[in-house]
Amino acid sequence: MAADPSAEPAARRATIADVAGRANVSTAAVSKVLRNAYGVSPAMQERVRAAIAELGYRPHAAARGMRGQTYTIGVLIPDLRNPFFPELIEGIGEHFAGTDYQALLGPGGSTPESQARITDAMIDRRMDGLIMIAPVLPRSQLEATARTIPTVVIGRHGRSAEFDAVVDDDITGAGLIVDHLCGLGHRRIAHIEHRDATRGIPTTMPQTVRAEGYRQAMDRNGLGDEVDVVPSTYSEEGGYAAARELLARPSRPTAIFAGADVAAIGVLNAVYEAGLRIPEDISVAGYDNTTVAAMGPISLTSVDQDGRLMGANAARLLLERIEGKRRRSVLMSLSPTLIPRRSTAPPPA
C-alpha cells in the first residue's frame, strides 16, 4: 500500500542531545542530572529539568541498562486476588514517587518454580533491585538471588545476611485476636491456617508463624486443650470450605479466627448460608485490616499490620542497598494493632 503523502511524520523521540542543546549544557551534564550525581549546581539542575519537561524527554531503559542502571524495581506478588497485597504495592509506589525509580509487578504464582521464573526474568531485564512479597523460594535460593541483585523480602520471617526483610510481628498479632475473643468469653476458638500443598514450603512464612501465635495465645489463656487448627488456603474459597467443615461439627466453635481477611470473607459467606447470625451465633475475626474489612455491612474485626508502611519501608531499605548506603542486613518487625468491629461479640449463652 502506498504511503499517504499528506500524512504527518511521527513525532521524533527527544534525545539526551536535544535536552543538552535546549539547556545549553553538555550531554555529560544532563547525564549527571539524570543520575543525581555530585558536581551539578542547583542552577544547572533547574535548567536541565526544565528542558526535560519541555521536550518530554524519557531515557531509554535499554540504554540505561547498558550504562549499569535501569531505574526499574521488580516486585514479585504471589496472588493478585489477596486484597492486602495492593496496600503493600501502594506503599512501595508512594516511596518511589519522589525518585527516578519505577516499580514493575511480576505475578509469581504460589509455587517455587513459578516464582523462580519471574525472578529470573526480572534479573535478565537488568532491574536494579527486587522486592519479593512472601516468596516461597527456598532460603538458599533467596540468598543466591540477593547476592546477584539487591533484594528485600516482605512477610518472610528470619534474618539473613544477604537480604533485608520487613515483617509483621505475627506472633503478637495472632495473640491480639485470641486475647480479644477470650476477653469476650469465648473458649472454643478455631483457627484457619493457610497450608500450601507444595512440598518444601518454608516454616518462616507468615501463615505458619501466625498459627503458632494462635497456639501460644490459647495456651497462655488456659485453652491449650481447645486448640483447633483447620488447614485450608488464604482465599475466599479456602475460608468458605474450612468454615463449612467447622460448622458441620456436633460441637461447633463459638468463634473463628481466619488467618487473613480474604479467608474471613469466605467464612462469612458460609455462616450466612448456614442460617446463622454474626456475631450473635458465632464470632468471626480476620487479619490484615483490608479496606473490605472496614466496609459497613461487613465490619470485620481484624489485625492491622499497616501494609502501606511495610511497603514503604521495603522500598526505602532497597534504595539504601542499591545506593550503597548500607551493607549490613536489616530485619524490620512492625507492631500490629487490633481493630475490633461488629463481627465479634460474647458467645451465645
Coordinates of C-alpha atoms in Angstrom, one line a residue:
M1 CA 0.0 0.0 0.0
A2 CA 1.4 3.4 -1.0
A3 CA 2.2 5.9 1.8
D4 CA -0.2 8.8 2.2
P5 CA 1.9 11.8 1.2
S6 CA -0.4 14.1 3.3
A7 CA 0.2 12.2 6.5
E8 CA 2.3 13.9 9.1
P9 CA 5.5 12.2 10.1
A10 CA 5.6 10.5 13.5
A11 CA 7.0 12.8 16.2
R12 CA 10.7 12.0 16.9
R13 CA 11.5 11.0 20.4
A14 CA 13.7 13.6 22.2
T15 CA 17.3 12.6 22.9
I16 CA 19.8 13.5 25.5
A17 CA 21.5 15.7 22.9
D18 CA 18.2 17.6 22.4
V19 CA 18.0 18.2 26.2
A20 CA 21.6 19.3 26.3
G21 CA 21.0 21.8 23.4
R22 CA 17.9 23.2 25.0
A23 CA 19.6 23.7 28.4
N24 CA 22.9 24.9 26.8
V25 CA 24.9 22.3 28.7
S26 CA 26.9 19.2 27.7
T27 CA 25.4 15.8 27.4
A28 CA 27.6 14.7 30.3
A29 CA 25.9 17.3 32.5
V30 CA 22.5 16.0 31.5
S31 CA 23.6 12.5 32.4
K32 CA 24.8 13.7 35.8
V33 CA 21.4 15.3 36.5
L34 CA 19.6 12.2 35.5
R35 CA 21.8 10.1 37.8
N36 CA 21.6 12.7 40.7
A37 CA 25.3 12.7 40.6
Y38 CA 27.5 15.1 42.6
G39 CA 29.0 18.2 41.0
V40 CA 25.9 19.7 39.4
S41 CA 24.9 23.2 40.6
P42 CA 21.3 23.9 41.5
A43 CA 21.1 26.3 38.6
M44 CA 22.2 23.7 36.1
Q45 CA 19.8 21.2 37.7
E46 CA 16.9 23.6 37.2
R47 CA 17.9 24.3 33.5
V48 CA 18.2 20.6 32.7
R49 CA 15.0 19.6 34.5
A50 CA 13.1 22.4 32.7
A51 CA 14.5 21.2 29.3
I52 CA 13.4 17.6 30.1
A53 CA 9.9 18.8 30.9
E54 CA 9.6 21.0 27.8
L55 CA 10.8 18.3 25.5
G56 CA 9.1 15.4 27.2
Y57 CA 12.3 13.5 27.3
R58 CA 12.4 10.0 28.7
P59 CA 15.6 7.9 28.9
H60 CA 15.6 4.6 27.0
A61 CA 15.5 1.9 29.6
A62 CA 17.7 -0.4 27.5
A63 CA 20.4 2.3 27.1
R64 CA 20.3 2.9 30.9
G65 CA 20.8 -0.8 31.4
M66 CA 23.9 -0.8 29.3
R67 CA 25.3 2.0 31.4
G68 CA 24.6 -0.1 34.5
Q69 CA 21.2 1.2 35.8
T70 CA 17.6 0.9 34.5
Y71 CA 15.8 2.7 37.5
T72 CA 13.3 -0.2 37.5
I73 CA 12.4 -2.3 40.5
G74 CA 10.8 -5.7 40.2
V75 CA 8.0 -6.5 42.7
L76 CA 7.2 -10.2 43.0
I77 CA 3.5 -10.6 44.0
P78 CA 2.2 -14.2 44.7
D79 CA -1.5 -13.7 44.5
L80 CA -3.4 -10.9 42.6
R81 CA -6.6 -11.7 44.5
N82 CA -5.5 -11.1 48.0
P83 CA -6.7 -7.6 49.0
F84 CA -3.8 -7.0 51.4
F85 CA -1.1 -7.0 48.7
P86 CA -2.3 -3.8 46.9
E87 CA -1.7 -2.0 50.2
L88 CA 1.9 -3.1 50.1
I89 CA 2.2 -2.0 46.5
E90 CA 0.7 1.4 47.2
G91 CA 3.3 1.9 50.0
I92 CA 6.1 0.9 47.6
G93 CA 4.8 3.2 44.9
E94 CA 4.4 6.1 47.3
H95 CA 8.0 5.8 48.4
F96 CA 9.3 5.6 44.8
A97 CA 7.1 8.6 43.7
G98 CA 9.8 11.1 44.7
T99 CA 12.6 9.2 42.9
D100 CA 13.5 8.2 39.3
Y101 CA 12.6 4.6 40.1
Q102 CA 9.6 2.7 38.8
A103 CA 8.1 -0.4 40.3
L104 CA 7.1 -3.1 37.8
L105 CA 4.9 -6.0 39.1
G106 CA 5.6 -9.7 38.4
P107 CA 2.8 -12.1 39.2
G108 CA 4.8 -15.0 40.6
G109 CA 2.2 -17.6 41.5
S110 CA 2.3 -19.8 44.5
T111 CA 5.0 -22.3 43.7
P112 CA 8.8 -22.1 43.9
E113 CA 9.1 -22.9 40.2
S114 CA 6.7 -20.2 39.0
Q115 CA 8.3 -17.6 41.3
A116 CA 11.8 -18.6 40.2
R117 CA 10.8 -18.0 36.6
I118 CA 9.5 -14.5 37.3
T119 CA 12.6 -13.7 39.5
D120 CA 15.0 -14.8 36.7
A121 CA 13.0 -12.7 34.1
M122 CA 13.4 -9.6 36.3
I123 CA 17.1 -10.2 36.7
D124 CA 17.5 -10.9 33.0
R125 CA 15.9 -7.5 32.3
R126 CA 18.5 -5.8 34.4
M127 CA 16.3 -4.4 37.0
D128 CA 18.1 -2.6 39.8
G129 CA 16.5 -4.4 42.7
L130 CA 13.8 -6.8 43.8
I131 CA 11.0 -6.6 46.4
M132 CA 9.6 -10.1 47.0
I133 CA 6.2 -10.4 48.8
A134 CA 6.0 -13.6 50.9
P135 CA 8.2 -15.7 48.5
V136 CA 8.1 -19.5 48.9
L137 CA 11.5 -20.0 47.4
P138 CA 14.0 -22.0 49.5
R139 CA 16.2 -19.8 51.7
S140 CA 19.3 -20.8 49.8
Q141 CA 17.7 -19.7 46.5
L142 CA 16.6 -16.4 48.0
E143 CA 20.2 -15.7 49.3
A144 CA 21.7 -16.7 45.9
T145 CA 19.3 -14.1 44.3
A146 CA 20.2 -11.5 46.8
R147 CA 23.9 -12.0 46.0
T148 CA 23.1 -11.2 42.4
I149 CA 20.7 -8.3 42.8
P150 CA 19.8 -6.1 45.9
T151 CA 16.7 -7.8 47.4
V152 CA 14.2 -7.0 50.1
V153 CA 11.7 -9.6 51.3
I154 CA 8.3 -8.7 52.8
G155 CA 6.4 -11.1 55.2
R156 CA 9.0 -13.8 55.4
H157 CA 10.4 -14.3 59.0
G158 CA 14.0 -14.9 59.8
R159 CA 17.2 -12.9 59.4
S160 CA 19.6 -13.3 56.5
A161 CA 23.0 -11.7 55.9
E162 CA 22.2 -11.4 52.2
F163 CA 18.8 -9.7 52.1
D164 CA 16.7 -7.3 54.1
A165 CA 13.3 -8.2 55.4
V166 CA 10.2 -6.4 56.6
V167 CA 7.7 -8.4 58.6
D168 CA 4.7 -8.1 60.8
D169 CA 5.0 -9.4 64.4
D170 CA 2.6 -12.3 63.5
I171 CA 3.0 -14.0 66.9
T172 CA 1.8 -10.8 68.7
G173 CA -0.9 -10.2 66.0
A174 CA -2.5 -13.6 66.4
G175 CA -2.3 -13.2 70.2
L176 CA -4.3 -9.9 69.9
I177 CA -7.2 -11.8 68.2
V178 CA -7.2 -14.7 70.7
D179 CA -6.9 -12.4 73.7
H180 CA -9.8 -10.3 72.4
L181 CA -12.0 -13.3 71.9
C182 CA -11.1 -14.8 75.3
G183 CA -11.9 -11.5 76.9
L184 CA -15.4 -11.7 75.4
G185 CA -15.8 -15.1 77.0
H186 CA -15.0 -17.5 74.1
R187 CA -13.3 -20.8 74.7
R188 CA -14.0 -22.8 71.5
I189 CA -11.9 -20.6 69.1
A190 CA -10.9 -22.3 65.8
H191 CA -8.2 -21.0 63.5
I192 CA -7.9 -21.3 59.8
E193 CA -4.3 -21.7 58.6
H194 CA -3.0 -21.5 55.1
R195 CA -1.2 -24.7 54.2
D196 CA 0.1 -24.9 50.7
A197 CA 0.1 -28.4 49.2
T198 CA 3.5 -27.7 47.6
R199 CA 6.3 -29.7 49.4
G200 CA 9.1 -27.8 51.0
I201 CA 7.3 -24.5 51.8
P202 CA 9.4 -22.7 54.4
T203 CA 8.2 -22.6 58.0
T204 CA 9.1 -18.9 58.2
M205 CA 6.1 -18.0 56.1
P206 CA 3.7 -15.6 57.8
Q207 CA 0.8 -18.1 58.0
T208 CA 2.9 -20.6 59.8
V209 CA 4.1 -18.0 62.4
R210 CA 0.5 -16.7 62.7
A211 CA -0.7 -20.2 63.5
E212 CA 2.0 -20.6 66.1
G213 CA 0.9 -17.3 67.7
Y214 CA -2.6 -18.7 67.9
R215 CA -1.4 -21.8 69.7
Q216 CA 0.7 -19.8 72.1
A217 CA -2.1 -17.4 72.9
M218 CA -4.5 -20.3 73.5
D219 CA -2.0 -21.9 75.9
R220 CA -1.5 -18.6 77.7
N221 CA -5.3 -18.3 78.2
G222 CA -5.5 -21.8 79.6
L223 CA -7.2 -23.1 76.5
G224 CA -4.5 -25.5 75.2
D225 CA -7.0 -28.4 75.1
E226 CA -9.3 -26.3 72.8
V227 CA -6.7 -25.6 70.1
D228 CA -8.4 -26.3 66.7
V229 CA -6.5 -25.6 63.5
V230 CA -8.1 -26.3 60.2
P231 CA -5.7 -26.3 57.2
S232 CA -7.0 -24.5 54.1
T233 CA -5.9 -21.6 52.0
Y234 CA -5.9 -17.8 52.3
S235 CA -8.7 -17.3 49.8
E236 CA -12.5 -16.9 49.8
E237 CA -12.9 -20.4 48.7
G238 CA -10.5 -21.7 51.4
G239 CA -12.3 -19.8 54.1
Y240 CA -15.6 -21.0 52.9
A241 CA -14.5 -24.7 52.8
A242 CA -12.9 -24.5 56.3
A243 CA -16.0 -22.8 57.8
R244 CA -18.3 -25.4 56.3
E245 CA -16.2 -28.1 58.0
L246 CA -16.3 -26.3 61.3
L247 CA -20.0 -25.6 61.2
A248 CA -20.8 -29.3 60.4
R249 CA -19.3 -30.5 63.7
P250 CA -21.6 -31.6 66.5
S251 CA -20.0 -29.0 68.8
R252 CA -19.1 -26.1 66.6
P253 CA -16.7 -23.3 67.7
T254 CA -18.2 -20.1 69.0
A255 CA -15.5 -18.1 67.2
I256 CA -13.4 -18.5 64.1
F257 CA -10.1 -16.7 63.6
A258 CA -9.4 -16.7 59.9
G259 CA -5.7 -16.1 59.2
A260 CA -6.4 -13.4 56.6
D261 CA -9.3 -11.1 55.8
V262 CA -9.7 -12.7 52.4
A263 CA -10.4 -16.1 54.1
A264 CA -12.7 -14.4 56.6
I265 CA -14.9 -13.3 53.8
G266 CA -15.4 -16.9 52.8
V267 CA -16.2 -17.7 56.4
L268 CA -18.9 -15.0 56.5
N269 CA -20.5 -16.5 53.4
A270 CA -20.5 -20.0 54.9
V271 CA -22.0 -18.7 58.1
Y272 CA -24.8 -16.8 56.4
E273 CA -25.5 -19.7 54.1
A274 CA -25.9 -21.9 57.2
G275 CA -28.6 -19.6 58.5
L276 CA -26.5 -18.4 61.4
R277 CA -26.0 -14.8 62.6
I278 CA -22.8 -12.9 63.1
P279 CA -21.9 -12.2 65.9
E280 CA -25.0 -13.4 67.8
D281 CA -24.4 -17.1 66.9
I282 CA -20.7 -17.1 66.0
S283 CA -17.9 -14.5 66.0
V284 CA -15.5 -14.1 63.1
A285 CA -12.2 -12.3 63.0
G286 CA -9.7 -11.8 60.2
Y287 CA -6.2 -10.4 59.8
D288 CA -4.7 -7.6 57.6
N289 CA -7.4 -4.9 58.2
T290 CA -8.1 -4.5 54.5
T291 CA -10.5 -2.0 53.0
V292 CA -13.1 -4.8 52.7
A293 CA -12.9 -5.5 56.4
A294 CA -13.8 -1.8 57.2
M295 CA -16.9 -1.8 54.9
G296 CA -20.0 -1.1 57.0
P297 CA -22.0 -4.2 56.0
I298 CA -19.0 -6.5 56.8
S299 CA -17.5 -4.7 59.8
L300 CA -14.9 -7.4 60.4
T301 CA -12.7 -7.4 63.5
S302 CA -9.1 -7.7 62.2
V303 CA -5.5 -7.0 62.9
D304 CA -3.9 -4.0 61.2
Q305 CA -0.3 -4.7 60.1
D306 CA -0.1 -1.4 58.1
G307 CA 0.6 -2.7 54.6
R308 CA 1.4 0.8 53.3
L309 CA 4.1 1.3 55.9
M310 CA 5.5 -2.2 55.3
G311 CA 5.7 -1.4 51.5
A312 CA 7.3 2.0 52.1
N313 CA 9.9 0.6 54.4
A314 CA 10.7 -2.2 52.0
A315 CA 11.2 0.4 49.2
R316 CA 13.4 2.6 51.5
L317 CA 15.6 -0.4 52.5
L318 CA 16.0 -1.4 48.9
L319 CA 17.1 2.1 47.8
E320 CA 19.7 2.1 50.6
R321 CA 21.0 -1.2 49.3
I322 CA 21.1 0.0 45.7
E323 CA 22.8 3.3 46.5
G324 CA 25.4 1.6 48.7
K325 CA 24.4 3.5 51.9
R326 CA 24.3 0.3 54.0
R327 CA 25.8 -3.2 53.8
R328 CA 24.6 -4.9 57.0
S329 CA 21.2 -6.6 56.5
V330 CA 18.1 -5.4 58.3
L331 CA 15.2 -7.3 59.7
M332 CA 12.4 -4.8 60.5
S333 CA 9.4 -6.1 62.5
L334 CA 6.4 -3.9 62.8
S335 CA 3.9 -4.0 65.7
P336 CA 0.3 -4.9 64.7
T337 CA -2.8 -3.4 66.3
L338 CA -6.2 -4.9 66.9
I339 CA -9.2 -3.2 65.2
P340 CA -12.4 -4.5 66.9
R341 CA -15.6 -4.3 64.9
R342 CA -19.1 -5.7 64.9
S343 CA -18.2 -9.3 63.8
T344 CA -17.1 -10.3 67.3
A345 CA -19.2 -10.3 70.5
P346 CA -19.6 -12.5 73.6
P347 CA -20.6 -16.1 72.8
P348 CA -24.3 -17.2 72.9
A349 CA -25.5 -18.0 76.4

